[in-house]
């Protein structure tokens, strides 16, 4: 999520050579330019898990179109490496990544708009389409949505807390009874974590960016540092180390899930990616929305989307458009990607297909139904580090007003 300095691309090439030209006269819409007319090779970059899921579909696409497809796993800093490779002319034709990359990728001229017919757009979750739309244009084909929720150990906490205060009371009771060592597992660490604390920030009345008349995020209306954000952080401070002790810097991205699966806390704020570990640990769990502050606003998590993008400087753009618009839109591929990492499919048909065997999907979707689409504007890159460090400082006991006001000035300076 944060934009980091470029690392070394660890590429696992899966050369999927095609054998002969298949019949391309199926029901899919035809591309404006026949993909077979291209130079015969499509390169896709994805992370490790999605690489394995994509392989059979890429192979089929290769057979249908008489081309070679290489799915390459980029294990680290995929976004940064893609931008760098794009500028050097050595990037892929298609890249798979988060929707909040879009502003940065468009700003760097790294991706092209995607051509989906109206009927194709209507087959996706409406929020997912909104997330991949930037400056009025569709820049990606979504395949999964994600948001955090409250995952609780039902053996320790049978009932879902209605407010964060209810959660704290239950957590304190479990600690006093020596049934848990932590009230809440919400990752912060020494540098904070804006993504995971955001539901509490919104419940406290804070916001990141205002919106324009057409609903787009407005970087000129920065909420960090304004009175609403100060009020939110004053509430967060009361949950911190000098208050209730529910939020602690010792809970990190590396240990939050493990602390929960180790039965050391009854409550975990996390996403679908935590469920496999909970199941492996044989934790009896349930999923509900992250509760807000008593008398406060609704706690709204960020809603993120994973998507396929067409590289603007790829060597096979017609082939890439064909793959993204007519193969990524197949329910079979969406289900395979779900099986590789269980996040709710953005394609409605795929979601309906898998929800019967996975009741968690509907619960995560319910927890995120009133969430806020994670801003994809370039100004969002200026938020993560100052906001996170302000959060960690406040959790540790720093003055909320001074800390968040300073963070707001830092962010505003970076946006200018």
mmCIF file of C-alpha atoms in Angstrom:
data_model
loop_
_atom_site.group_PDB
_atom_site.id
_atom_site.type_symbol
_atom_site.label_atom_id
_atom_site.label_comp_id
_atom_site.label_asym_id
_atom_site.label_seq_id
_atom_site.Cartn_x
_atom_site.Cartn_y
_atom_site.Cartn_z
ATOM 1 C CA UNK A 1 0.000 0.000 0.000
ATOM 2 C CA UNK A 2 2.797 2.439 0.760
ATOM 3 C CA UNK A 3 5.014 3.408 -2.134
ATOM 4 C CA UNK A 4 8.493 2.231 -1.277
ATOM 5 C CA UNK A 5 11.872 2.519 -2.910
ATOM 6 C CA UNK A 6 12.538 0.134 -5.722
ATOM 7 C CA UNK A 7 13.826 -3.281 -4.812
ATOM 8 C CA UNK A 8 15.186 -6.055 -6.940
ATOM 9 C CA UNK A 9 12.537 -7.815 -8.989
ATOM 10 C CA UNK A 10 12.431 -11.479 -8.080
ATOM 11 C CA UNK A 11 10.955 -12.983 -11.211
ATOM 12 C CA UNK A 12 9.735 -16.511 -11.578
ATOM 13 C CA UNK A 13 9.113 -16.958 -15.289
ATOM 14 C CA UNK A 14 6.423 -19.416 -16.202
ATOM 15 C CA UNK A 15 6.785 -19.698 -19.956
ATOM 16 C CA UNK A 16 3.512 -20.982 -21.291
ATOM 17 C CA UNK A 17 4.237 -21.806 -24.902
ATOM 18 C CA UNK A 18 1.211 -22.223 -27.126
ATOM 19 C CA UNK A 19 0.820 -25.118 -29.519
ATOM 20 C CA UNK A 20 -0.986 -23.967 -32.650
ATOM 21 C CA UNK A 21 -3.770 -21.456 -33.134
ATOM 22 C CA UNK A 22 -7.079 -22.180 -31.461
ATOM 23 C CA UNK A 23 -10.545 -21.156 -32.573
ATOM 24 C CA UNK A 24 -11.155 -17.542 -31.560
ATOM 25 C CA UNK A 25 -14.737 -17.391 -32.813
ATOM 26 C CA UNK A 26 -16.362 -17.698 -29.375
ATOM 27 C CA UNK A 27 -19.011 -15.367 -27.967
ATOM 28 C CA UNK A 28 -16.568 -12.878 -26.444
ATOM 29 C CA UNK A 29 -16.554 -9.376 -27.965
ATOM 30 C CA UNK A 30 -13.894 -8.999 -30.590
ATOM 31 C CA UNK A 31 -10.983 -6.652 -29.972
ATOM 32 C CA UNK A 32 -10.596 -3.777 -32.413
ATOM 33 C CA UNK A 33 -7.313 -5.273 -33.540
ATOM 34 C CA UNK A 34 -6.886 -9.028 -33.766
ATOM 35 C CA UNK A 35 -4.601 -10.110 -30.940
ATOM 36 C CA UNK A 36 -3.096 -12.750 -33.245
ATOM 37 C CA UNK A 37 -1.626 -9.940 -35.320
ATOM 38 C CA UNK A 38 0.638 -9.022 -32.418
ATOM 39 C CA UNK A 39 4.165 -10.328 -32.022
ATOM 40 C CA UNK A 40 3.001 -13.444 -30.219
ATOM 41 C CA UNK A 41 4.021 -12.942 -26.572
ATOM 42 C CA UNK A 42 2.096 -11.608 -23.560
ATOM 43 C CA UNK A 43 3.904 -10.876 -20.284
ATOM 44 C CA UNK A 44 1.898 -10.630 -17.046
ATOM 45 C CA UNK A 45 3.279 -9.514 -13.679
ATOM 46 C CA UNK A 46 1.554 -10.610 -10.471
ATOM 47 C CA UNK A 47 2.456 -11.596 -6.930
ATOM 48 C CA UNK A 48 3.326 -15.180 -5.973
ATOM 49 C CA UNK A 49 -0.168 -16.425 -5.072
ATOM 50 C CA UNK A 50 -1.899 -14.976 -8.117
ATOM 51 C CA UNK A 51 0.820 -16.230 -10.455
ATOM 52 C CA UNK A 52 -0.054 -19.830 -9.648
ATOM 53 C CA UNK A 53 -3.794 -19.206 -10.043
ATOM 54 C CA UNK A 54 -3.335 -17.420 -13.368
ATOM 55 C CA UNK A 55 -1.173 -20.108 -14.993
ATOM 56 C CA UNK A 56 -3.880 -22.423 -16.433
ATOM 57 C CA UNK A 57 -5.969 -19.496 -17.701
ATOM 58 C CA UNK A 58 -2.981 -17.831 -19.284
ATOM 59 C CA UNK A 59 -2.127 -21.143 -20.922
ATOM 60 C CA UNK A 60 -5.638 -21.436 -22.343
ATOM 61 C CA UNK A 61 -5.509 -17.856 -23.603
ATOM 62 C CA UNK A 62 -2.235 -18.686 -25.320
ATOM 63 C CA UNK A 63 -3.738 -21.735 -27.021
ATOM 64 C CA UNK A 64 -6.831 -19.826 -28.133
ATOM 65 C CA UNK A 65 -4.778 -17.014 -29.638
ATOM 66 C CA UNK A 66 -1.675 -18.809 -30.891
ATOM 67 C CA UNK A 67 0.693 -16.914 -28.627
ATOM 68 C CA UNK A 68 3.109 -17.465 -25.768
ATOM 69 C CA UNK A 69 2.136 -16.170 -22.322
ATOM 70 C CA UNK A 70 4.600 -15.622 -19.496
ATOM 71 C CA UNK A 71 3.218 -15.104 -15.992
ATOM 72 C CA UNK A 72 6.021 -13.683 -13.881
ATOM 73 C CA UNK A 73 5.915 -13.502 -10.086
ATOM 74 C CA UNK A 74 7.252 -10.249 -8.672
ATOM 75 C CA UNK A 75 7.724 -11.031 -5.006
ATOM 76 C CA UNK A 76 8.521 -7.562 -3.678
ATOM 77 C CA UNK A 77 7.546 -3.925 -4.344
ATOM 78 C CA UNK A 78 5.461 -4.800 -7.390
ATOM 79 C CA UNK A 79 4.072 -1.288 -7.942
ATOM 80 C CA UNK A 80 7.428 0.478 -7.696
ATOM 81 C CA UNK A 81 9.147 -2.087 -9.884
ATOM 82 C CA UNK A 82 6.397 -1.825 -12.479
ATOM 83 C CA UNK A 83 6.706 1.980 -12.693
ATOM 84 C CA UNK A 84 10.481 1.760 -12.957
ATOM 85 C CA UNK A 85 10.351 -0.972 -15.626
ATOM 86 C CA UNK A 86 7.694 0.960 -17.545
ATOM 87 C CA UNK A 87 9.924 4.030 -17.681
ATOM 88 C CA UNK A 88 12.810 1.881 -18.887
ATOM 89 C CA UNK A 89 10.720 0.100 -21.529
ATOM 90 C CA UNK A 90 11.226 -3.293 -19.917
ATOM 91 C CA UNK A 91 7.861 -3.759 -18.202
ATOM 92 C CA UNK A 92 5.085 -6.314 -18.749
ATOM 93 C CA UNK A 93 1.944 -6.049 -20.866
ATOM 94 C CA UNK A 94 -0.412 -6.665 -17.929
ATOM 95 C CA UNK A 95 0.055 -6.084 -14.198
ATOM 96 C CA UNK A 96 -2.114 -7.248 -11.299
ATOM 97 C CA UNK A 97 -2.381 -4.999 -8.239
ATOM 98 C CA UNK A 98 -4.399 -2.838 -5.861
ATOM 99 C CA UNK A 99 -6.763 -0.137 -7.107
ATOM 100 C CA UNK A 100 -5.124 2.588 -5.003
ATOM 101 C CA UNK A 101 -2.099 2.337 -7.309
ATOM 102 C CA UNK A 102 -4.142 3.942 -10.111
ATOM 103 C CA UNK A 103 -3.428 7.606 -9.361
ATOM 104 C CA UNK A 104 0.305 6.975 -9.204
ATOM 105 C CA UNK A 105 0.301 4.750 -12.306
ATOM 106 C CA UNK A 106 -1.712 7.253 -14.374
ATOM 107 C CA UNK A 107 0.473 10.126 -13.168
ATOM 108 C CA UNK A 108 3.523 8.162 -14.346
ATOM 109 C CA UNK A 109 1.910 7.257 -17.695
ATOM 110 C CA UNK A 110 2.214 3.563 -16.845
ATOM 111 C CA UNK A 111 -1.301 2.255 -17.612
ATOM 112 C CA UNK A 112 -3.961 2.710 -20.292
ATOM 113 C CA UNK A 113 -7.749 2.924 -19.845
ATOM 114 C CA UNK A 114 -9.519 -0.420 -20.220
ATOM 115 C CA UNK A 115 -12.317 -0.895 -22.743
ATOM 116 C CA UNK A 116 -15.257 -2.700 -21.087
ATOM 117 C CA UNK A 117 -18.722 -2.751 -22.642
ATOM 118 C CA UNK A 118 -21.635 -1.489 -20.533
ATOM 119 C CA UNK A 119 -22.940 -5.050 -20.173
ATOM 120 C CA UNK A 120 -19.553 -6.191 -18.867
ATOM 121 C CA UNK A 121 -19.379 -3.342 -16.337
ATOM 122 C CA UNK A 122 -22.818 -4.229 -14.998
ATOM 123 C CA UNK A 123 -21.626 -7.759 -14.180
ATOM 124 C CA UNK A 124 -19.299 -6.393 -11.476
ATOM 125 C CA UNK A 125 -19.838 -5.151 -7.937
ATOM 126 C CA UNK A 126 -20.684 -1.451 -8.271
ATOM 127 C CA UNK A 127 -18.141 -0.390 -5.632
ATOM 128 C CA UNK A 128 -15.417 -2.311 -7.446
ATOM 129 C CA UNK A 129 -16.110 -0.475 -10.713
ATOM 130 C CA UNK A 130 -16.126 2.845 -8.854
ATOM 131 C CA UNK A 131 -12.761 2.014 -7.295
ATOM 132 C CA UNK A 132 -11.033 1.417 -10.652
ATOM 133 C CA UNK A 133 -12.538 4.539 -12.237
ATOM 134 C CA UNK A 134 -10.206 7.541 -12.201
ATOM 135 C CA UNK A 135 -10.868 10.954 -13.756
ATOM 136 C CA UNK A 136 -13.982 9.506 -15.351
ATOM 137 C CA UNK A 137 -12.172 6.629 -17.070
ATOM 138 C CA UNK A 138 -12.002 2.919 -16.275
ATOM 139 C CA UNK A 139 -8.376 1.962 -15.699
ATOM 140 C CA UNK A 140 -8.618 -1.622 -14.489
ATOM 141 C CA UNK A 141 -10.737 -4.754 -14.475
ATOM 142 C CA UNK A 142 -11.502 -5.649 -10.845
ATOM 143 C CA UNK A 143 -11.438 -9.227 -9.619
ATOM 144 C CA UNK A 144 -11.688 -9.014 -5.803
ATOM 145 C CA UNK A 145 -12.762 -6.644 -3.064
ATOM 146 C CA UNK A 146 -11.408 -6.443 0.475
ATOM 147 C CA UNK A 147 -12.003 -4.638 3.735
ATOM 148 C CA UNK A 148 -11.284 -5.224 7.377
ATOM 149 C CA UNK A 149 -13.880 -6.430 9.872
ATOM 150 C CA UNK A 150 -13.910 -7.539 13.481
ATOM 151 C CA UNK A 151 -12.978 -11.201 13.768
ATOM 152 C CA UNK A 152 -13.654 -12.581 17.218
ATOM 153 C CA UNK A 153 -12.942 -15.813 19.042
ATOM 154 C CA UNK A 154 -16.459 -16.953 19.908
ATOM 155 C CA UNK A 155 -15.225 -19.242 22.689
ATOM 156 C CA UNK A 156 -13.980 -16.119 24.477
ATOM 157 C CA UNK A 157 -16.515 -13.583 23.204
ATOM 158 C CA UNK A 158 -19.796 -15.210 22.121
ATOM 159 C CA UNK A 159 -21.548 -11.920 21.326
ATOM 160 C CA UNK A 160 -20.418 -9.263 18.845
ATOM 161 C CA UNK A 161 -19.759 -5.952 20.651
ATOM 162 C CA UNK A 162 -22.093 -3.114 19.633
ATOM 163 C CA UNK A 163 -19.542 -0.386 20.442
ATOM 164 C CA UNK A 164 -15.792 -0.174 20.890
ATOM 165 C CA UNK A 165 -16.459 0.534 24.567
ATOM 166 C CA UNK A 166 -18.314 -2.804 24.833
ATOM 167 C CA UNK A 167 -15.331 -4.509 23.199
ATOM 168 C CA UNK A 168 -12.900 -2.915 25.656
ATOM 169 C CA UNK A 169 -15.047 -3.940 28.624
ATOM 170 C CA UNK A 170 -15.133 -7.564 27.432
ATOM 171 C CA UNK A 171 -11.400 -7.553 26.705
ATOM 172 C CA UNK A 172 -10.572 -6.158 30.139
ATOM 173 C CA UNK A 173 -12.739 -8.817 31.782
ATOM 174 C CA UNK A 174 -10.981 -11.582 29.849
ATOM 175 C CA UNK A 175 -7.607 -10.167 30.903
ATOM 176 C CA UNK A 176 -8.675 -10.028 34.546
ATOM 177 C CA UNK A 177 -9.780 -13.663 34.302
ATOM 178 C CA UNK A 178 -6.428 -14.500 32.660
ATOM 179 C CA UNK A 179 -8.217 -15.834 29.582
ATOM 180 C CA UNK A 180 -6.432 -13.322 27.334
ATOM 181 C CA UNK A 181 -3.335 -11.141 27.517
ATOM 182 C CA UNK A 182 -4.514 -8.437 25.092
ATOM 183 C CA UNK A 183 -7.783 -6.526 24.799
ATOM 184 C CA UNK A 184 -7.634 -6.085 21.018
ATOM 185 C CA UNK A 185 -5.363 -7.101 18.176
ATOM 186 C CA UNK A 186 -5.320 -4.076 15.856
ATOM 187 C CA UNK A 187 -1.933 -3.679 14.258
ATOM 188 C CA UNK A 188 -0.025 -0.449 14.770
ATOM 189 C CA UNK A 189 3.664 -1.001 15.416
ATOM 190 C CA UNK A 190 6.088 1.876 15.881
ATOM 191 C CA UNK A 191 5.032 3.545 12.617
ATOM 192 C CA UNK A 192 1.267 3.123 12.937
ATOM 193 C CA UNK A 193 -1.107 1.674 10.372
ATOM 194 C CA UNK A 194 -3.643 4.069 8.848
ATOM 195 C CA UNK A 195 -5.437 1.263 7.004
ATOM 196 C CA UNK A 196 -6.365 -0.742 10.085
ATOM 197 C CA UNK A 197 -7.168 2.184 12.418
ATOM 198 C CA UNK A 198 -9.292 3.986 9.816
ATOM 199 C CA UNK A 199 -12.683 2.615 11.007
ATOM 200 C CA UNK A 200 -12.040 4.114 14.463
ATOM 201 C CA UNK A 201 -10.851 7.390 12.914
ATOM 202 C CA UNK A 202 -14.083 7.731 10.906
ATOM 203 C CA UNK A 203 -16.238 6.789 13.898
ATOM 204 C CA UNK A 204 -14.509 9.556 15.841
ATOM 205 C CA UNK A 205 -15.509 11.999 13.083
ATOM 206 C CA UNK A 206 -12.256 12.210 11.141
ATOM 207 C CA UNK A 207 -11.844 12.181 7.364
ATOM 208 C CA UNK A 208 -8.902 12.175 4.953
ATOM 209 C CA UNK A 209 -10.206 14.055 1.900
ATOM 210 C CA UNK A 210 -13.462 15.799 1.128
ATOM 211 C CA UNK A 211 -15.222 15.091 -2.162
ATOM 212 C CA UNK A 212 -16.002 17.141 -5.241
ATOM 213 C CA UNK A 213 -19.491 17.628 -6.699
ATOM 214 C CA UNK A 214 -19.131 14.450 -8.790
ATOM 215 C CA UNK A 215 -18.038 12.365 -5.789
ATOM 216 C CA UNK A 216 -14.293 12.203 -6.506
ATOM 217 C CA UNK A 217 -11.847 12.699 -3.652
ATOM 218 C CA UNK A 218 -10.646 16.311 -3.448
ATOM 219 C CA UNK A 219 -6.945 16.681 -2.498
ATOM 220 C CA UNK A 220 -7.574 20.384 -1.804
ATOM 221 C CA UNK A 221 -9.846 19.447 1.108
ATOM 222 C CA UNK A 222 -7.476 17.703 3.511
ATOM 223 C CA UNK A 223 -9.155 16.535 6.704
ATOM 224 C CA UNK A 224 -6.001 15.594 8.609
ATOM 225 C CA UNK A 225 -5.181 18.383 11.047
ATOM 226 C CA UNK A 226 -8.695 19.809 11.103
ATOM 227 C CA UNK A 227 -10.843 19.854 14.285
ATOM 228 C CA UNK A 228 -12.655 16.656 13.242
ATOM 229 C CA UNK A 229 -9.370 14.747 13.059
ATOM 230 C CA UNK A 230 -8.249 16.108 16.431
ATOM 231 C CA UNK A 231 -11.514 14.941 18.009
ATOM 232 C CA UNK A 232 -11.063 11.493 16.441
ATOM 233 C CA UNK A 233 -7.511 11.159 17.728
ATOM 234 C CA UNK A 234 -8.550 12.249 21.198
ATOM 235 C CA UNK A 235 -10.904 9.254 21.238
ATOM 236 C CA UNK A 236 -8.184 6.985 19.849
ATOM 237 C CA UNK A 237 -5.797 8.237 22.555
ATOM 238 C CA UNK A 238 -8.201 7.014 25.244
ATOM 239 C CA UNK A 239 -7.848 3.508 23.793
ATOM 240 C CA UNK A 240 -4.038 3.778 23.830
ATOM 241 C CA UNK A 241 -1.244 2.780 26.166
ATOM 242 C CA UNK A 242 -1.899 5.596 28.649
ATOM 243 C CA UNK A 243 -5.650 4.879 28.552
ATOM 244 C CA UNK A 244 -7.497 1.579 28.221
ATOM 245 C CA UNK A 245 -4.525 -0.244 26.699
ATOM 246 C CA UNK A 246 -6.626 -1.631 23.854
ATOM 247 C CA UNK A 247 -4.354 -0.083 21.211
ATOM 248 C CA UNK A 248 -0.657 -0.852 21.628
ATOM 249 C CA UNK A 249 2.426 -0.304 19.497
ATOM 250 C CA UNK A 250 3.580 -3.808 20.401
ATOM 251 C CA UNK A 251 0.776 -5.188 18.195
ATOM 252 C CA UNK A 252 2.220 -5.187 14.672
ATOM 253 C CA UNK A 253 1.522 -6.493 11.209
ATOM 254 C CA UNK A 254 3.832 -9.384 11.985
ATOM 255 C CA UNK A 255 2.163 -10.548 15.203
ATOM 256 C CA UNK A 256 -1.472 -9.343 15.275
ATOM 257 C CA UNK A 257 -2.958 -12.405 13.574
ATOM 258 C CA UNK A 258 -0.636 -14.792 15.418
ATOM 259 C CA UNK A 259 -1.594 -13.237 18.749
ATOM 260 C CA UNK A 260 -5.255 -13.849 17.901
ATOM 261 C CA UNK A 261 -4.753 -17.403 16.654
ATOM 262 C CA UNK A 262 -2.636 -18.059 19.757
ATOM 263 C CA UNK A 263 -5.773 -17.263 21.819
ATOM 264 C CA UNK A 264 -4.085 -14.324 23.521
ATOM 265 C CA UNK A 265 -6.807 -11.881 22.445
ATOM 266 C CA UNK A 266 -10.461 -12.368 21.641
ATOM 267 C CA UNK A 267 -10.764 -9.615 19.013
ATOM 268 C CA UNK A 268 -8.852 -9.056 15.777
ATOM 269 C CA UNK A 269 -9.311 -6.250 13.259
ATOM 270 C CA UNK A 270 -8.192 -7.759 9.964
ATOM 271 C CA UNK A 271 -9.367 -8.891 6.555
ATOM 272 C CA UNK A 272 -10.114 -12.091 4.623
ATOM 273 C CA UNK A 273 -6.390 -12.837 4.502
ATOM 274 C CA UNK A 274 -6.476 -13.698 8.246
ATOM 275 C CA UNK A 275 -9.084 -16.437 7.946
ATOM 276 C CA UNK A 276 -6.790 -19.216 6.714
ATOM 277 C CA UNK A 277 -4.630 -18.843 9.833
ATOM 278 C CA UNK A 278 -7.697 -18.822 12.097
ATOM 279 C CA UNK A 279 -8.945 -22.034 10.521
ATOM 280 C CA UNK A 280 -5.523 -23.658 10.731
ATOM 281 C CA UNK A 281 -5.427 -22.860 14.464
ATOM 282 C CA UNK A 282 -8.922 -24.354 14.903
ATOM 283 C CA UNK A 283 -10.266 -21.074 16.278
ATOM 284 C CA UNK A 284 -14.043 -20.882 16.563
ATOM 285 C CA UNK A 285 -14.662 -17.446 15.082
ATOM 286 C CA UNK A 286 -17.282 -15.096 13.743
ATOM 287 C CA UNK A 287 -17.089 -11.909 11.662
ATOM 288 C CA UNK A 288 -18.932 -8.632 12.236
ATOM 289 C CA UNK A 289 -18.433 -4.949 11.394
ATOM 290 C CA UNK A 290 -15.771 -3.060 13.339
ATOM 291 C CA UNK A 291 -17.747 -1.337 16.118
ATOM 292 C CA UNK A 292 -17.602 2.428 16.488
ATOM 293 C CA UNK A 293 -17.487 4.704 19.496
ATOM 294 C CA UNK A 294 -20.658 4.987 21.592
ATOM 295 C CA UNK A 295 -22.579 8.027 20.327
ATOM 296 C CA UNK A 296 -20.125 8.436 17.449
ATOM 297 C CA UNK A 297 -20.418 8.010 13.702
ATOM 298 C CA UNK A 298 -20.448 4.636 11.960
ATOM 299 C CA UNK A 299 -17.026 2.977 11.781
ATOM 300 C CA UNK A 300 -16.217 2.858 8.061
ATOM 301 C CA UNK A 301 -13.370 0.673 6.843
ATOM 302 C CA UNK A 302 -11.495 1.290 3.636
ATOM 303 C CA UNK A 303 -12.758 -0.822 0.748
ATOM 304 C CA UNK A 304 -9.944 -1.953 -1.499
ATOM 305 C CA UNK A 305 -10.072 -3.656 -4.880
ATOM 306 C CA UNK A 306 -7.574 -5.899 -6.656
ATOM 307 C CA UNK A 307 -7.479 -5.411 -10.428
ATOM 308 C CA UNK A 308 -5.786 -6.148 -13.754
ATOM 309 C CA UNK A 309 -4.162 -3.247 -15.615
ATOM 310 C CA UNK A 310 -2.979 -2.819 -19.209
ATOM 311 C CA UNK A 311 0.541 -1.389 -19.378
ATOM 312 C CA UNK A 312 0.733 1.798 -21.451
ATOM 313 C CA UNK A 313 4.229 0.924 -22.682
ATOM 314 C CA UNK A 314 3.713 -2.806 -23.133
ATOM 315 C CA UNK A 315 4.847 -4.419 -26.355
ATOM 316 C CA UNK A 316 1.485 -6.130 -26.957
ATOM 317 C CA UNK A 317 -1.263 -3.706 -25.983
ATOM 318 C CA UNK A 318 -3.993 -5.202 -28.224
ATOM 319 C CA UNK A 319 -3.299 -8.642 -26.813
ATOM 320 C CA UNK A 320 -3.286 -7.223 -23.279
ATOM 321 C CA UNK A 321 -6.666 -5.525 -23.812
ATOM 322 C CA UNK A 322 -8.097 -8.794 -25.138
ATOM 323 C CA UNK A 323 -6.844 -10.745 -22.121
ATOM 324 C CA UNK A 324 -8.029 -8.200 -19.558
ATOM 325 C CA UNK A 325 -11.446 -7.498 -21.084
ATOM 326 C CA UNK A 326 -12.443 -10.956 -22.310
ATOM 327 C CA UNK A 327 -10.562 -13.420 -20.094
ATOM 328 C CA UNK A 328 -10.384 -11.674 -16.734
ATOM 329 C CA UNK A 329 -14.161 -11.213 -16.967
ATOM 330 C CA UNK A 330 -14.730 -14.988 -16.910
ATOM 331 C CA UNK A 331 -16.237 -16.339 -13.659
ATOM 332 C CA UNK A 332 -13.902 -19.343 -13.808
ATOM 333 C CA UNK A 333 -10.819 -17.152 -13.461
ATOM 334 C CA UNK A 334 -12.400 -15.101 -10.676
ATOM 335 C CA UNK A 335 -13.172 -18.303 -8.752
ATOM 336 C CA UNK A 336 -9.615 -19.587 -9.248
ATOM 337 C CA UNK A 337 -8.192 -16.331 -7.894
ATOM 338 C CA UNK A 338 -10.587 -16.574 -4.938
ATOM 339 C CA UNK A 339 -9.340 -20.104 -4.245
ATOM 340 C CA UNK A 340 -5.735 -18.881 -4.308
ATOM 341 C CA UNK A 341 -6.572 -16.246 -1.688
ATOM 342 C CA UNK A 342 -10.173 -16.075 -0.402
ATOM 343 C CA UNK A 343 -11.234 -12.467 -0.954
ATOM 344 C CA UNK A 344 -14.772 -11.684 -2.157
ATOM 345 C CA UNK A 345 -14.895 -11.824 -5.977
ATOM 346 C CA UNK A 346 -15.818 -8.527 -7.663
ATOM 347 C CA UNK A 347 -17.610 -10.391 -10.457
ATOM 348 C CA UNK A 348 -21.174 -10.967 -9.248
ATOM 349 C CA UNK A 349 -21.522 -14.385 -10.906
ATOM 350 C CA UNK A 350 -18.319 -15.601 -9.240
ATOM 351 C CA UNK A 351 -19.388 -14.231 -5.848
ATOM 352 C CA UNK A 352 -22.713 -16.046 -6.101
ATOM 353 C CA UNK A 353 -20.883 -19.228 -7.094
ATOM 354 C CA UNK A 354 -18.559 -19.321 -4.063
ATOM 355 C CA UNK A 355 -20.640 -17.732 -1.290
ATOM 356 C CA UNK A 356 -22.628 -20.927 -0.721
ATOM 357 C CA UNK A 357 -19.499 -22.743 0.400
ATOM 358 C CA UNK A 358 -17.968 -19.773 2.237
ATOM 359 C CA UNK A 359 -20.321 -17.905 4.607
ATOM 360 C CA UNK A 360 -17.437 -15.597 5.589
ATOM 361 C CA UNK A 361 -17.668 -13.793 2.233
ATOM 362 C CA UNK A 362 -21.098 -12.327 2.922
ATOM 363 C CA UNK A 363 -20.008 -11.299 6.431
ATOM 364 C CA UNK A 364 -16.973 -9.405 5.144
ATOM 365 C CA UNK A 365 -19.101 -7.804 2.443
ATOM 366 C CA UNK A 366 -21.644 -6.763 5.087
ATOM 367 C CA UNK A 367 -18.840 -5.293 7.220
ATOM 368 C CA UNK A 368 -17.708 -3.192 4.273
ATOM 369 C CA UNK A 369 -21.058 -2.267 2.704
ATOM 370 C CA UNK A 370 -20.870 1.295 4.036
ATOM 371 C CA UNK A 371 -17.103 1.530 3.814
ATOM 372 C CA UNK A 372 -15.168 4.182 1.935
ATOM 373 C CA UNK A 373 -13.338 3.378 -1.281
ATOM 374 C CA UNK A 374 -9.647 3.713 -0.533
ATOM 375 C CA UNK A 375 -8.539 6.948 -2.267
ATOM 376 C CA UNK A 376 -6.563 6.277 -5.441
ATOM 377 C CA UNK A 377 -5.589 9.919 -6.017
ATOM 378 C CA UNK A 378 -1.817 10.610 -6.049
ATOM 379 C CA UNK A 379 -2.199 12.784 -2.913
ATOM 380 C CA UNK A 380 -2.988 9.614 -0.939
ATOM 381 C CA UNK A 381 0.699 8.683 -1.090
ATOM 382 C CA UNK A 382 1.395 11.638 1.196
ATOM 383 C CA UNK A 383 -1.013 10.321 3.854
ATOM 384 C CA UNK A 384 0.373 6.947 4.882
ATOM 385 C CA UNK A 385 3.646 7.753 6.617
ATOM 386 C CA UNK A 386 2.749 10.970 8.536
ATOM 387 C CA UNK A 387 -0.694 9.699 9.508
ATOM 388 C CA UNK A 388 0.671 6.345 10.652
ATOM 389 C CA UNK A 389 3.443 7.907 12.713
ATOM 390 C CA UNK A 390 0.950 10.312 14.298
ATOM 391 C CA UNK A 391 -1.285 7.371 15.181
ATOM 392 C CA UNK A 392 1.583 5.459 16.799
ATOM 393 C CA UNK A 393 2.684 8.537 18.741
ATOM 394 C CA UNK A 394 -0.842 9.168 20.059
ATOM 395 C CA UNK A 395 -1.261 5.509 21.004
ATOM 396 C CA UNK A 396 1.993 5.879 22.934
ATOM 397 C CA UNK A 397 0.708 8.905 24.845
ATOM 398 C CA UNK A 398 1.595 11.947 22.706
ATOM 399 C CA UNK A 399 -0.750 14.958 22.721
ATOM 400 C CA UNK A 400 -3.433 14.283 20.058
ATOM 401 C CA UNK A 401 -4.010 17.904 19.021
ATOM 402 C CA UNK A 402 -0.337 18.790 18.561
ATOM 403 C CA UNK A 403 0.504 15.473 16.911
ATOM 404 C CA UNK A 404 -2.265 15.372 14.312
ATOM 405 C CA UNK A 405 -1.934 19.101 13.564
ATOM 406 C CA UNK A 406 1.753 18.572 12.783
ATOM 407 C CA UNK A 407 0.928 15.538 10.643
ATOM 408 C CA UNK A 408 -1.608 17.604 8.698
ATOM 409 C CA UNK A 409 1.010 20.270 7.956
ATOM 410 C CA UNK A 410 3.490 17.629 6.774
ATOM 411 C CA UNK A 411 0.899 16.015 4.485
ATOM 412 C CA UNK A 412 -0.259 19.376 3.091
ATOM 413 C CA UNK A 413 3.346 20.300 2.332
ATOM 414 C CA UNK A 414 3.892 17.053 0.417
ATOM 415 C CA UNK A 415 0.681 17.430 -1.586
ATOM 416 C CA UNK A 416 1.676 20.929 -2.740
#
